[in-house]
Every structure is written in structure tokens, then in C-alpha cells.
mmCIF file of C-alpha atoms in Angstrom:
data_model
loop_
_atom_site.group_PDB
_atom_site.id
_atom_site.type_symbol
_atom_site.label_atom_id
_atom_site.label_comp_id
_atom_site.label_asym_id
_atom_site.label_seq_id
_atom_site.Cartn_x
_atom_site.Cartn_y
_atom_site.Cartn_z
ATOM 1 C CA MET B 490 115.055 -23.071 225.233
ATOM 2 C CA ASP B 491 116.338 -25.983 222.930
ATOM 3 C CA GLU B 492 114.926 -26.193 219.275
ATOM 4 C CA THR B 493 112.719 -28.602 218.429
ATOM 5 C CA ASN B 494 111.090 -30.477 215.563
ATOM 6 C CA PHE B 495 108.025 -28.249 216.031
ATOM 7 C CA ASP B 496 110.290 -25.026 215.659
ATOM 8 C CA ALA B 497 111.690 -26.350 212.731
ATOM 9 C CA LEU B 498 108.345 -27.233 211.556
ATOM 10 C CA CYS B 499 107.263 -23.782 212.110
ATOM 11 C CA GLU B 500 110.667 -21.865 210.301
ATOM 12 C CA GLY B 501 109.742 -19.756 207.451
ATOM 13 C CA ALA B 502 106.302 -19.671 208.689
ATOM 14 C CA SER B 503 104.054 -17.069 209.276
ATOM 15 C CA PRO B 504 102.331 -16.595 213.025
ATOM 16 C CA GLU B 505 99.061 -17.532 211.483
ATOM 17 C CA GLU B 506 100.245 -20.531 210.197
ATOM 18 C CA ALA B 507 102.474 -21.405 213.027
ATOM 19 C CA LYS B 508 99.518 -20.996 215.323
ATOM 20 C CA ARG B 509 97.468 -23.390 213.229
ATOM 21 C CA LEU B 510 100.496 -25.903 213.655
ATOM 22 C CA ARG B 511 100.347 -25.563 217.269
ATOM 23 C CA LYS B 512 96.749 -25.929 216.918
ATOM 24 C CA ILE B 513 96.938 -29.154 215.140
ATOM 25 C CA LEU B 514 99.573 -30.823 216.554
ATOM 26 C CA SER B 515 97.632 -30.372 220.356
ATOM 27 C CA GLU B 516 94.576 -32.209 218.885
ATOM 28 C CA TRP B 517 96.310 -34.884 216.882
ATOM 29 C CA CYS B 518 98.799 -35.795 219.689
ATOM 30 C CA GLN B 519 99.147 -35.446 224.031
ATOM 31 C CA GLY B 520 102.712 -35.985 224.341
ATOM 32 C CA ASP B 521 105.824 -36.739 222.351
ATOM 33 C CA GLU B 522 106.260 -34.502 219.535
ATOM 34 C CA ASP B 523 108.137 -37.316 217.589
ATOM 35 C CA SER B 524 104.806 -39.136 217.103
ATOM 36 C CA PHE B 525 103.582 -40.230 213.769
ATOM 37 C CA PRO B 526 100.979 -37.693 213.297
ATOM 38 C CA VAL B 527 103.450 -34.430 213.979
ATOM 39 C CA GLN B 528 105.895 -36.375 211.936
ATOM 40 C CA LEU B 529 103.450 -36.615 208.970
ATOM 41 C CA ALA B 530 101.978 -32.762 209.746
ATOM 42 C CA LEU B 531 106.213 -31.947 209.713
ATOM 43 C CA LEU B 532 107.057 -34.414 206.564
ATOM 44 C CA THR B 533 103.763 -32.711 204.392
ATOM 45 C CA CYS B 534 104.943 -29.173 205.342
ATOM 46 C CA ALA B 535 108.263 -29.687 204.181
ATOM 47 C CA GLN B 536 107.119 -31.163 201.069
ATOM 48 C CA TRP B 537 104.826 -28.185 200.651
ATOM 49 C CA ARG B 538 107.716 -25.734 200.840
ATOM 50 C CA ALA B 539 110.069 -27.544 198.855
ATOM 51 C CA ALA B 540 107.341 -27.653 195.987
ATOM 52 C CA ALA B 541 107.052 -24.149 196.621
ATOM 53 C CA ARG B 542 110.604 -23.703 195.770
ATOM 54 C CA MET B 543 110.645 -25.698 192.758
ATOM 55 C CA PRO B 544 109.181 -23.068 190.089
ATOM 56 C CA GLN B 545 111.909 -20.396 191.512
ATOM 57 C CA GLN B 546 114.502 -22.855 190.786
ATOM 58 C CA LEU B 547 113.480 -24.073 187.512
ATOM 59 C CA ALA B 548 113.258 -20.067 186.310
ATOM 60 C CA ALA B 549 116.854 -20.064 186.951
ATOM 61 C CA ALA B 550 118.110 -23.401 185.425
ATOM 62 C CA ARG B 551 116.414 -22.296 182.229
ATOM 63 C CA GLN B 552 117.400 -18.350 182.786
ATOM 64 C CA GLN B 553 120.916 -19.687 182.737
ATOM 65 C CA LEU B 554 120.247 -21.984 180.330
ATOM 66 C CA ASP B 555 119.208 -19.459 177.683
ATOM 67 C CA GLN B 556 122.681 -17.672 178.539
ATOM 68 C CA VAL B 557 124.719 -20.080 177.917
ATOM 69 C CA PHE B 558 122.482 -20.997 174.540
ATOM 70 C CA ALA B 559 123.147 -16.788 173.744
ATOM 71 C CA GLU B 560 126.083 -17.479 174.107
ATOM 72 C CA HIS B 561 127.298 -20.463 171.632
ATOM 73 C CA GLN B 562 124.520 -18.457 169.268
ATOM 74 C CA ARG B 563 127.091 -15.658 169.498
ATOM 75 C CA GLN B 564 130.260 -17.439 169.027
ATOM 76 C CA THR B 565 128.841 -19.405 166.365
ATOM 77 C CA THR B 566 127.721 -15.887 164.241
ATOM 78 C CA ALA B 567 131.214 -14.531 164.725
ATOM 79 C CA ALA B 568 132.984 -17.476 163.942
ATOM 80 C CA PHE B 569 130.910 -17.530 160.541
ATOM 81 C CA ASP B 570 131.639 -14.577 160.109
ATOM 82 C CA ASN B 571 134.921 -14.789 160.370
ATOM 83 C CA LEU B 572 134.513 -17.436 157.529
ATOM 84 C CA ILE B 573 132.892 -15.152 155.437
ATOM 85 C CA ASP B 574 134.952 -12.424 155.107
ATOM 86 C CA ASP B 575 137.947 -14.467 154.657
ATOM 87 C CA MET B 576 136.206 -16.504 151.646
ATOM 88 C CA ALA B 577 135.796 -12.842 150.376
ATOM 89 C CA ILE B 578 139.172 -11.856 150.310
ATOM 90 C CA ARG B 579 140.538 -14.860 149.259
ATOM 91 C CA THR B 580 137.659 -14.813 146.225
ATOM 92 C CA GLY B 581 138.880 -10.892 145.734
ATOM 93 C CA MET B 582 142.845 -12.182 145.210
ATOM 94 C CA LEU B 583 141.753 -15.145 142.918
ATOM 95 C CA GLU B 584 139.918 -12.456 140.672
ATOM 96 C CA GLN B 585 142.878 -10.357 140.828
ATOM 97 C CA ILE B 586 145.195 -13.403 139.333
ATOM 98 C CA VAL B 587 142.762 -14.540 136.692
ATOM 99 C CA ALA B 588 141.953 -10.377 135.783
ATOM 100 C CA ARG B 589 146.184 -9.823 135.446
ATOM 101 C CA HIS B 590 145.960 -13.076 134.129
ATOM 102 C CA THR B 591 143.294 -12.610 131.409
ATOM 103 C CA GLU B 592 145.259 -9.057 130.603
ATOM 104 C CA THR B 593 148.273 -10.460 129.800
ATOM 105 C CA ALA B 594 146.698 -13.041 127.850
ATOM 106 C CA ARG B 595 145.319 -10.377 125.169
ATOM 107 C CA LYS B 596 148.740 -8.696 125.388
ATOM 108 C CA ILE B 597 150.384 -11.494 123.797
ATOM 109 C CA VAL B 598 147.452 -12.596 120.971
ATOM 110 C CA ALA B 599 147.808 -8.668 119.953
ATOM 111 C CA GLU B 600 151.389 -8.759 119.666
ATOM 112 C CA MET B 601 151.113 -11.736 118.114
ATOM 113 C CA ARG B 602 148.645 -10.920 115.197
ATOM 114 C CA VAL B 603 151.119 -8.574 113.917
ATOM 115 C CA GLU B 604 153.549 -11.169 113.196
ATOM 116 C CA PHE B 605 153.907 -13.701 110.062
ATOM 117 C CA THR B 606 150.831 -14.918 108.627
ATOM 118 C CA HIS B 607 151.509 -18.787 110.209
ATOM 119 C CA THR B 608 151.562 -17.021 113.658
ATOM 120 C CA GLU B 609 148.232 -15.803 112.921
ATOM 121 C CA ALA B 610 147.167 -19.586 113.702
ATOM 122 C CA ALA B 611 149.521 -19.866 116.039
ATOM 123 C CA ALA B 612 147.575 -17.106 117.881
ATOM 124 C CA LYS B 613 143.712 -18.327 116.933
ATOM 125 C CA ARG B 614 145.164 -21.497 118.828
ATOM 126 C CA ILE B 615 145.670 -19.803 121.724
ATOM 127 C CA GLN B 616 142.678 -17.522 121.351
ATOM 128 C CA ASN B 617 140.828 -20.858 120.866
ATOM 129 C CA HIS B 618 142.292 -21.952 124.267
ATOM 130 C CA LEU B 619 141.728 -19.033 126.081
ATOM 131 C CA GLU B 620 137.987 -18.989 125.264
ATOM 132 C CA VAL B 621 137.902 -22.508 126.699
ATOM 133 C CA GLY B 622 139.619 -20.900 129.784
ATOM 134 C CA VAL B 623 137.382 -18.066 130.204
ATOM 135 C CA ALA B 624 133.915 -20.967 129.610
ATOM 136 C CA GLU B 625 135.864 -22.938 132.399
ATOM 137 C CA TRP B 626 136.204 -20.034 134.388
ATOM 138 C CA GLN B 627 132.539 -18.463 133.672
ATOM 139 C CA LYS B 628 131.096 -22.583 134.680
ATOM 140 C CA ALA B 629 133.273 -22.078 137.976
ATOM 141 C CA ARG B 630 132.183 -18.771 138.440
ATOM 142 C CA THR B 631 128.777 -20.053 137.888
ATOM 143 C CA ASP B 632 129.635 -23.038 140.110
ATOM 144 C CA PHE B 633 131.410 -21.206 142.901
ATOM 145 C CA MET B 634 127.937 -18.793 143.020
ATOM 146 C CA THR B 635 125.681 -21.635 142.987
ATOM 147 C CA GLU B 636 127.817 -23.037 145.771
ATOM 148 C CA ARG B 637 127.914 -19.101 147.825
ATOM 149 C CA ASP B 638 123.703 -19.867 147.525
ATOM 150 C CA ARG B 639 123.862 -23.042 149.334
ATOM 151 C CA LEU B 640 126.674 -21.179 151.762
ATOM 152 C CA MET B 641 124.164 -18.548 152.598
ATOM 153 C CA GLU B 642 121.181 -21.589 152.841
ATOM 154 C CA ARG B 643 123.322 -23.170 155.474
ATOM 155 C CA VAL B 644 123.982 -19.893 156.922
ATOM 156 C CA ILE B 645 121.014 -19.722 157.813
ATOM 157 C CA GLU B 646 120.819 -23.167 159.149
ATOM 158 C CA ILE B 647 124.196 -21.983 160.981
ATOM 159 C CA ARG B 648 122.376 -19.374 162.860
ATOM 160 C CA ASN B 649 119.445 -22.036 163.737
ATOM 161 C CA GLY B 650 122.072 -24.334 165.219
ATOM 162 C CA TYR B 651 124.682 -26.556 163.753
ATOM 163 C CA THR B 652 126.027 -29.894 164.011
ATOM 164 C CA GLN B 653 130.199 -30.331 164.657
ATOM 165 C CA GLN B 654 129.715 -33.115 161.749
ATOM 166 C CA GLU B 655 127.444 -30.179 159.587
ATOM 167 C CA TRP B 656 130.773 -28.170 160.280
ATOM 168 C CA PHE B 657 133.065 -30.509 158.745
ATOM 169 C CA CYS B 658 131.238 -31.094 155.900
ATOM 170 C CA VAL B 659 130.955 -27.106 155.532
ATOM 171 C CA ILE B 660 134.793 -26.803 155.685
ATOM 172 C CA LEU B 661 135.548 -29.280 153.350
ATOM 173 C CA ILE B 662 132.696 -28.143 150.823
ATOM 174 C CA LEU B 663 134.823 -24.332 151.061
ATOM 175 C CA ALA B 664 138.656 -25.880 151.100
ATOM 176 C CA ALA B 665 137.062 -28.116 147.852
ATOM 177 C CA VAL B 666 135.496 -24.850 146.265
ATOM 178 C CA PHE B 667 139.137 -23.028 147.314
ATOM 179 C CA THR B 668 141.120 -26.023 146.114
ATOM 180 C CA PHE B 669 139.305 -25.446 142.440
ATOM 181 C CA GLY B 670 140.178 -22.228 142.346
ATOM 182 C CA ILE B 671 143.650 -22.375 142.531
ATOM 183 C CA VAL B 672 144.178 -24.929 140.423
ATOM 184 C CA LEU B 673 142.105 -22.852 137.918
ATOM 185 C CA GLY B 674 143.974 -20.473 138.702
ATOM 186 C CA MET B 675 147.186 -21.992 138.211
ATOM 187 C CA ARG B 676 145.502 -23.724 134.652
ATOM 188 C CA ILE B 677 144.868 -20.565 133.787
ATOM 189 C CA ALA B 678 148.749 -18.719 134.434
ATOM 190 C CA ARG B 679 149.966 -21.821 131.534
#
């Protein structure tokens, strides 16, 4: 037996629903299954089935979006954690360099105090320069701590989602802080 439009209408329908559709078909038309009432009934039923599938399709799309968002958030967190680790390593190295330079300068000052009186004046000038350097270092350290606090605030914002432009700004700020630290270290080394 050939499949008809009525069979297509009844596909997936329960036996009770198919029985009702047959009854409607027989009441609405006598004869041709391609008549307007039958076609209208087929269209309406197809629309109902499509509407019934929409919540499932929306739920699947939502789940897929949630998975993609979770993956992006995980990648962002990992990248930021790597950045923080790298900054901690570089900061530690900078602190070691500054500590070595400070210790060396203190030894030089101690040796110069033993020498003649005219060298004591030179030692006082060096000590003044060191104090200025320490003050600059304290200022730089305070600035660094302030920037670190701002960076931590930005961490919270990153975890809530960042744009590429904001990432670019954060990288520029970190590069500026790192460059400032290197310049300060080189200045103290002189």
C-alpha cells in the first residue's frame, strides 16, 4: 500500500491520535486527501510537532553554549594563573638583585669609613645616594603594590570575562611595571 499524506500526518502519533485524525479527515472531506481541510490539518499537526521539539532543541543549544563558556573561562583562568606565576618569579629575581646590590653598597660604605677623613665626605655622599635609591625603591615598591592591588581587582573582572582590548591593556601595564623595575635595578646597580 502506498504511503499517503495522511500516513505522514499520523507518523509518530499515538493510536488514539491517529483515530481522531481519521475521524476529522472523514468528517471534513469526502474523497481527495489533498483537499484544503486535510492539508490544513496536516500543516497544523506538523506545526504542533515542530513547536513541541523547540524546548528540547533550545535546551541542547543552551547546554552547548554553557560548555563553550565553561571552557573559555577555564582557559582564561589558566592563562591568568600562568601570568601571575611568571610575575612572581620575575619579582623574586628582581628582589634578589636589589638585595645583592644593597649588600654590596653597604660593604663599600663600611670600607670607606675606615679610610682618611676626606673619604668620609665621599662616603656620606654615597650614603645619601643610597638613601635616595632606597626611597625610590620604596616608592617603586609602593607603586608596585598599588599596581598589584589593581591587578588583583582586574583578576576578579577577568574571571567575570574580559575583552581582548582589556587584556592588551593589562599586558601593557605589566610590561611597563617590569620595564620600570629593570630600569630601577640598573640605576641602583650604578
